[in-house]
Short mmCIF file of C-alpha atoms in Angstrom, two decimals:
data_model
loop_
_atom_site.label_atom_id
_atom_site.label_comp_id
_atom_site.label_asym_id
_atom_site.label_seq_id
_atom_site.Cartn_x
_atom_site.Cartn_y
_atom_site.Cartn_z
CA UNK A 3 -58.26 -33.70 -58.10
CA UNK A 4 -57.81 -30.84 -56.06
CA UNK A 5 -60.08 -30.06 -53.36
CA UNK A 6 -62.88 -27.55 -53.90
CA UNK A 7 -62.07 -23.91 -52.61
CA UNK A 8 -64.48 -23.85 -49.39
CA UNK A 9 -62.93 -20.66 -48.09
CA UNK A 10 -65.63 -18.20 -46.90
CA UNK A 11 -63.42 -15.30 -45.39
CA UNK A 12 -64.46 -12.03 -47.15
CA UNK A 13 -62.03 -10.93 -49.81
CA UNK A 14 -60.22 -14.33 -49.96
CA UNK A 15 -61.57 -14.78 -53.75
CA UNK A 16 -60.06 -11.71 -54.64
CA UNK A 17 -56.60 -12.14 -53.12
CA UNK A 18 -54.84 -14.36 -55.46
CA UNK A 19 -56.20 -12.71 -58.74
CA UNK A 20 -55.56 -9.23 -57.57
CA UNK A 21 -51.82 -10.67 -56.26
CA UNK A 22 -50.97 -11.97 -59.64
CA UNK A 23 -51.99 -9.13 -61.67
CA UNK A 24 -49.93 -6.77 -59.47
CA UNK A 25 -46.88 -8.85 -58.79
CA UNK A 26 -44.66 -8.21 -61.64
CA UNK A 27 -44.90 -4.45 -61.04
CA UNK A 28 -43.04 -5.34 -57.59
CA UNK A 29 -40.72 -8.01 -58.94
CA UNK A 30 -39.35 -6.21 -61.58
CA UNK A 31 -37.08 -4.38 -59.17
CA UNK A 32 -34.99 -7.72 -58.70
CA UNK A 33 -34.18 -8.20 -62.42
CA UNK A 34 -33.61 -4.06 -62.91
CA UNK A 35 -30.13 -3.15 -64.17
CA UNK A 36 -31.05 0.36 -62.92
CA UNK A 37 -31.11 -1.17 -59.35
CA UNK A 38 -27.91 -3.44 -59.98
CA UNK A 39 -26.12 -0.37 -60.94
CA UNK A 40 -27.36 1.74 -57.94
CA UNK A 41 -26.59 -0.85 -55.38
CA UNK A 42 -23.44 -1.53 -56.86
CA UNK A 43 -22.56 1.96 -56.56
CA UNK A 44 -23.08 1.64 -52.79
CA UNK A 45 -20.43 -0.93 -52.77
CA UNK A 46 -23.16 -3.91 -52.71
CA UNK A 47 -21.03 -5.86 -55.52
CA UNK A 48 -22.94 -9.34 -55.67
CA UNK A 49 -26.04 -10.09 -56.99
CA UNK A 50 -27.02 -12.12 -53.75
CA UNK A 51 -25.94 -9.19 -51.52
CA UNK A 52 -27.96 -6.67 -53.49
CA UNK A 53 -31.14 -8.90 -53.41
CA UNK A 54 -30.78 -9.84 -49.88
CA UNK A 55 -29.87 -6.10 -48.67
CA UNK A 56 -32.29 -4.75 -51.00
CA UNK A 57 -35.45 -6.44 -49.73
CA UNK A 58 -34.31 -6.94 -46.06
CA UNK A 59 -33.34 -3.29 -45.57
CA UNK A 60 -36.77 -2.19 -44.33
CA UNK A 61 -36.18 -4.49 -41.41
CA UNK A 62 -32.92 -2.65 -40.16
CA UNK A 63 -29.69 -4.31 -39.77
CA UNK A 64 -30.98 -7.74 -38.94
CA UNK A 65 -28.70 -10.54 -38.86
CA UNK A 66 -28.65 -13.73 -41.55
CA UNK A 67 -31.00 -15.69 -39.28
CA UNK A 68 -33.80 -13.24 -39.69
CA UNK A 69 -33.41 -12.92 -43.30
CA UNK A 70 -33.31 -16.55 -43.85
CA UNK A 71 -36.88 -17.04 -41.60
CA UNK A 72 -38.39 -14.32 -43.51
CA UNK A 73 -37.07 -15.17 -47.08
CA UNK A 74 -37.92 -18.89 -46.46
CA UNK A 75 -36.75 -20.76 -49.57
CA UNK A 76 -33.43 -19.44 -49.89
CA UNK A 77 -30.32 -21.60 -48.63
CA UNK A 78 -29.61 -19.86 -45.29
CA UNK A 79 -25.85 -20.60 -46.21
CA UNK A 80 -25.92 -18.10 -49.16
CA UNK A 81 -27.56 -15.52 -46.96
CA UNK A 82 -24.95 -15.75 -44.22
CA UNK A 83 -22.36 -15.08 -46.94
CA UNK A 84 -23.60 -11.66 -47.15
CA UNK A 85 -25.91 -10.59 -44.26
CA UNK A 86 -24.85 -8.69 -42.02
CA UNK A 87 -21.70 -7.98 -43.71
CA UNK A 88 -23.87 -5.68 -46.35
CA UNK A 89 -24.91 -3.48 -43.47
CA UNK A 90 -21.06 -2.54 -42.94
CA UNK A 91 -20.84 -1.36 -46.41
CA UNK A 92 -24.02 0.60 -46.68
CA UNK A 93 -26.63 1.27 -43.64
CA UNK A 94 -30.29 -0.07 -44.19
CA UNK A 95 -31.41 3.46 -44.53
CA UNK A 96 -29.28 4.25 -47.50
CA UNK A 97 -30.07 1.13 -49.04
CA UNK A 98 -33.92 1.64 -48.76
CA UNK A 99 -33.47 5.15 -50.40
CA UNK A 100 -31.18 4.00 -52.98
CA UNK A 101 -34.03 1.10 -53.84
CA UNK A 102 -36.65 3.66 -54.05
CA UNK A 103 -34.75 5.86 -56.53
CA UNK A 104 -33.97 2.69 -58.47
CA UNK A 105 -37.53 1.79 -58.74
CA UNK A 106 -38.45 5.26 -60.08
CA UNK A 107 -35.87 5.28 -62.55
CA UNK A 108 -36.99 1.58 -63.81
CA UNK A 109 -40.55 2.24 -63.49
CA UNK A 110 -40.09 5.38 -65.87
CA UNK A 111 -38.09 3.56 -68.37
CA UNK A 112 -40.28 0.35 -68.60
CA UNK A 113 -43.53 2.35 -68.57
CA UNK A 114 -42.98 5.71 -70.27
CA UNK A 115 -43.42 9.05 -69.07
CA UNK A 116 -47.15 9.21 -70.55
CA UNK A 117 -48.21 6.18 -68.66
CA UNK A 118 -46.17 7.43 -65.68
CA UNK A 119 -48.26 10.64 -65.63
CA UNK A 120 -51.50 9.04 -66.60
CA UNK A 121 -55.15 9.15 -64.71
CA UNK A 122 -55.22 5.11 -64.85
CA UNK A 123 -51.70 4.92 -62.76
CA UNK A 124 -52.76 7.44 -60.36
CA UNK A 125 -56.12 5.69 -59.70
CA UNK A 126 -54.31 2.22 -59.35
CA UNK A 127 -52.00 3.97 -56.82
CA UNK A 128 -54.95 5.50 -54.60
CA UNK A 129 -56.76 2.07 -54.99
CA UNK A 130 -53.71 0.07 -53.76
CA UNK A 131 -52.85 2.46 -51.09
CA UNK A 132 -56.16 2.28 -49.55
CA UNK A 133 -56.22 -1.58 -50.08
CA UNK A 134 -53.05 -1.53 -47.48
CA UNK A 135 -55.06 0.42 -44.73
CA UNK A 136 -56.52 -3.27 -43.78
CA UNK A 137 -52.71 -4.69 -43.43
CA UNK A 138 -51.69 -5.66 -39.99
CA UNK A 139 -48.38 -6.20 -38.85
CA UNK A 140 -48.81 -8.82 -36.19
CA UNK A 141 -46.74 -11.92 -36.78
CA UNK A 142 -45.89 -10.40 -40.24
CA UNK A 143 -42.16 -9.36 -39.78
CA UNK A 144 -41.21 -8.56 -43.36
CA UNK A 145 -44.65 -6.60 -44.02
CA UNK A 146 -43.96 -4.72 -40.85
CA UNK A 147 -40.68 -3.40 -41.84
CA UNK A 148 -41.86 -1.98 -45.00
CA UNK A 149 -45.12 -0.79 -43.46
CA UNK A 150 -42.79 1.42 -41.06
CA UNK A 151 -41.18 3.46 -44.30
CA UNK A 152 -42.78 6.83 -45.39
CA UNK A 153 -44.83 6.91 -48.14
CA UNK A 154 -43.43 8.42 -51.39
CA UNK A 155 -45.35 11.15 -53.13
CA UNK A 156 -45.32 10.64 -56.57
CA UNK A 157 -48.29 8.30 -57.80
CA UNK A 158 -46.04 5.55 -59.62
CA UNK A 159 -44.05 5.33 -56.39
CA UNK A 160 -47.03 5.02 -54.20
CA UNK A 161 -48.07 2.04 -56.60
CA UNK A 162 -44.91 0.43 -56.21
CA UNK A 163 -44.79 0.83 -52.60
CA UNK A 164 -48.15 0.00 -51.87
CA UNK A 165 -47.87 -3.14 -53.99
CA UNK A 166 -44.70 -4.26 -52.08
CA UNK A 167 -46.87 -3.82 -48.62
CA UNK A 168 -49.36 -6.09 -50.24
CA UNK A 169 -46.95 -8.45 -51.58
CA UNK A 170 -45.01 -8.79 -48.32
CA UNK A 171 -48.17 -8.90 -46.29
CA UNK A 172 -49.28 -11.98 -48.32
CA UNK A 173 -45.90 -13.38 -48.26
CA UNK A 174 -45.57 -13.61 -44.62
CA UNK A 175 -49.22 -15.39 -44.67
CA UNK A 176 -47.82 -17.56 -47.02
CA UNK A 177 -45.06 -18.61 -44.89
CA UNK A 178 -47.46 -19.41 -42.13
CA UNK A 179 -49.54 -21.56 -44.07
CA UNK A 180 -46.38 -23.63 -45.47
CA UNK A 181 -45.22 -24.19 -41.95
CA UNK A 182 -48.69 -25.67 -40.93
CA UNK A 183 -48.49 -27.92 -44.13
CA UNK A 184 -45.33 -29.13 -42.71
CA UNK A 185 -43.15 -27.67 -46.04
CA UNK A 186 -39.92 -26.27 -45.63
CA UNK A 187 -38.59 -23.72 -47.94
CA UNK A 188 -36.73 -26.17 -50.15
CA UNK A 189 -39.73 -28.50 -50.10
CA UNK A 190 -42.28 -25.72 -51.34
CA UNK A 191 -39.85 -24.65 -53.98
CA UNK A 192 -39.48 -28.04 -55.28
CA UNK A 193 -43.17 -28.83 -55.27
CA UNK A 194 -43.64 -25.18 -57.21
CA UNK A 195 -41.10 -26.06 -59.93
CA UNK A 196 -42.39 -29.67 -60.35
CA UNK A 197 -46.02 -28.41 -60.87
CA UNK A 198 -44.73 -25.93 -63.65
CA UNK A 199 -45.18 -22.69 -62.00
CA UNK A 200 -43.08 -19.84 -61.30
CA UNK A 201 -39.29 -20.20 -61.80
CA UNK A 202 -37.38 -22.44 -63.72
CA UNK A 203 -35.76 -25.23 -61.96
CA UNK A 204 -32.02 -24.04 -63.27
CA UNK A 205 -32.63 -20.35 -61.93
CA UNK A 206 -34.24 -21.48 -58.74
CA UNK A 207 -31.56 -23.51 -57.65
CA UNK A 208 -29.04 -21.08 -59.03
CA UNK A 209 -30.48 -18.02 -57.27
CA UNK A 210 -31.96 -19.85 -53.99
CA UNK A 211 -28.28 -21.54 -53.71
CA UNK A 212 -29.65 -25.34 -53.31
CA UNK A 213 -27.27 -27.96 -54.71
CA UNK A 214 -28.33 -30.84 -56.58
CA UNK A 215 -27.52 -33.08 -53.65
CA UNK A 216 -29.76 -30.93 -51.73
CA UNK A 217 -32.58 -30.66 -54.08
CA UNK A 218 -32.59 -34.60 -54.75
CA UNK A 219 -32.85 -35.14 -50.88
CA UNK A 220 -35.76 -32.93 -50.72
CA UNK A 221 -37.32 -34.84 -53.59
CA UNK A 222 -36.76 -38.12 -51.62
CA UNK A 223 -38.68 -36.62 -48.72
CA UNK A 224 -41.47 -35.50 -50.82
CA UNK A 225 -41.81 -38.81 -52.26
CA UNK A 226 -42.01 -40.64 -48.86
CA UNK A 227 -44.89 -38.33 -48.37
CA UNK A 228 -46.56 -39.22 -51.41
CA UNK A 229 -46.52 -35.56 -52.61
CA UNK A 230 -43.96 -36.64 -55.66
CA UNK A 231 -44.08 -40.02 -57.66
CA UNK A 232 -41.33 -42.26 -58.55
CA UNK A 233 -40.09 -40.14 -61.46
CA UNK A 234 -39.96 -37.12 -59.55
CA UNK A 235 -43.71 -35.64 -61.02
CA UNK A 236 -46.06 -34.04 -58.51
CA UNK A 237 -48.83 -36.43 -57.43
CA UNK A 238 -52.57 -35.35 -56.97
CA UNK A 239 -52.07 -35.51 -53.14
CA UNK A 240 -49.19 -33.07 -53.90
CA UNK A 241 -51.11 -30.70 -56.03
CA UNK A 242 -54.08 -31.13 -53.46
CA UNK A 243 -51.63 -29.99 -50.81
CA UNK A 244 -50.41 -27.01 -52.79
CA UNK A 245 -54.06 -25.74 -53.50
CA UNK A 246 -54.77 -25.92 -49.69
CA UNK A 247 -51.68 -23.95 -48.83
CA UNK A 248 -52.66 -21.64 -51.48
CA UNK A 249 -56.27 -21.17 -50.17
CA UNK A 250 -55.14 -20.67 -46.68
CA UNK A 251 -52.79 -17.84 -48.19
CA UNK A 252 -55.80 -16.27 -49.58
CA UNK A 253 -57.51 -16.28 -46.29
CA UNK A 254 -54.71 -14.60 -44.64
CA UNK A 255 -54.30 -12.15 -47.18
CA UNK A 256 -58.06 -11.33 -47.68
CA UNK A 257 -58.15 -8.17 -45.46
CA UNK A 258 -56.93 -5.63 -47.87
CA UNK A 259 -59.41 -7.02 -50.77
CA UNK A 260 -62.43 -6.82 -48.56
CA UNK A 261 -61.39 -3.53 -47.38
CA UNK A 262 -61.09 -2.30 -50.96
CA UNK A 263 -64.63 -4.19 -52.11
CA UNK A 264 -64.96 -6.17 -55.00
CA UNK A 265 -65.41 -3.39 -57.76
CA UNK A 266 -62.52 -1.33 -56.72
CA UNK A 267 -60.17 -4.67 -56.16
CA UNK A 268 -61.26 -5.82 -59.78
CA UNK A 269 -60.64 -2.26 -61.23
CA UNK A 270 -57.39 -2.30 -59.61
CA UNK A 271 -56.45 -5.60 -60.94
CA UNK A 272 -57.44 -4.52 -64.53
CA UNK A 273 -55.06 -1.59 -64.03
CA UNK A 274 -52.33 -4.11 -62.80
CA UNK A 275 -52.79 -6.51 -65.63
CA UNK A 276 -52.33 -3.61 -68.26
CA UNK A 277 -49.06 -2.22 -66.35
CA UNK A 278 -47.82 -5.68 -65.75
CA UNK A 279 -47.96 -6.35 -69.66
CA UNK A 280 -46.59 -3.11 -70.59
CA UNK A 281 -43.18 -3.76 -68.10
CA UNK A 282 -43.20 -7.25 -69.43
CA UNK A 283 -43.29 -6.23 -73.07
CA UNK A 284 -40.34 -3.41 -72.31
CA UNK A 285 -38.17 -6.31 -71.34
CA UNK A 286 -38.42 -6.20 -67.23
CA UNK A 287 -37.75 -9.83 -66.94
CA UNK A 288 -35.24 -12.35 -68.35
CA UNK A 289 -37.00 -15.04 -70.38
CA UNK A 290 -34.78 -17.95 -68.72
CA UNK A 291 -35.74 -17.10 -65.33
CA UNK A 292 -39.64 -18.37 -65.49
CA UNK A 293 -40.94 -21.96 -66.44
CA UNK A 294 -41.96 -21.87 -69.97
CA UNK A 295 -39.53 -19.08 -70.72
CA UNK A 296 -41.74 -16.21 -69.68
CA UNK A 297 -43.12 -14.58 -66.52
CA UNK A 298 -46.67 -16.00 -66.01
#
């Protein structure tokens, strides 16, 4: 049995459901053929190069070590294969500009022009931007890089950028919680996959660059801690640890939602759910990438 939720940080109870309702609207960029085409046009000719350069570019021409530290559950080896080489092909500023253009194209295709121009989307954009006013950059390098970017003017891109900020702000805090729990990026990935959440194991290993041998070693280490059983299934202790990490992540991510207030946060989440369903139905995500065949 997982431990009861005892976090009393204002806004913590809103952090996880709001994140889940909005995540698809940011994550679609990583599966978008429009983004692939735009980045390939710059000369970023592999999927790993496009992903690492696209997401890391707001931090500037950083090295492989910085990307590995901030992305956490990727094998540093596959990052070093493309970073910093990517910056000799396209500057970070060019990559950032191209990414926003790709997000514009993808959102217009997936949502349709009627939704793009709707009052509901404009309200969602305004609420999401207001939530970001409470985000702080201290100890959050990936968020801080994105926060230094200029805000776009069109509501659908304001919404996308605001969600990106909220997502990276939460993600930086999540890494703090994982460190405190003594979980490496691979340990965290194995526990998540074993719990049946998130990515499928096949897609996770392929996209994160971990071999079967490295995966098996991580499983052995988690067994030694009592977090997996002899058959490789997550134990009660493992599930409880994951929940403690998520609760701490919620606490560290609470400020934007406390600032927005419960009523507005729930209104934003409702808009996010509807928009997320729309992009998923329009084919934003490949079914084989997620556990159970679809994005949760």
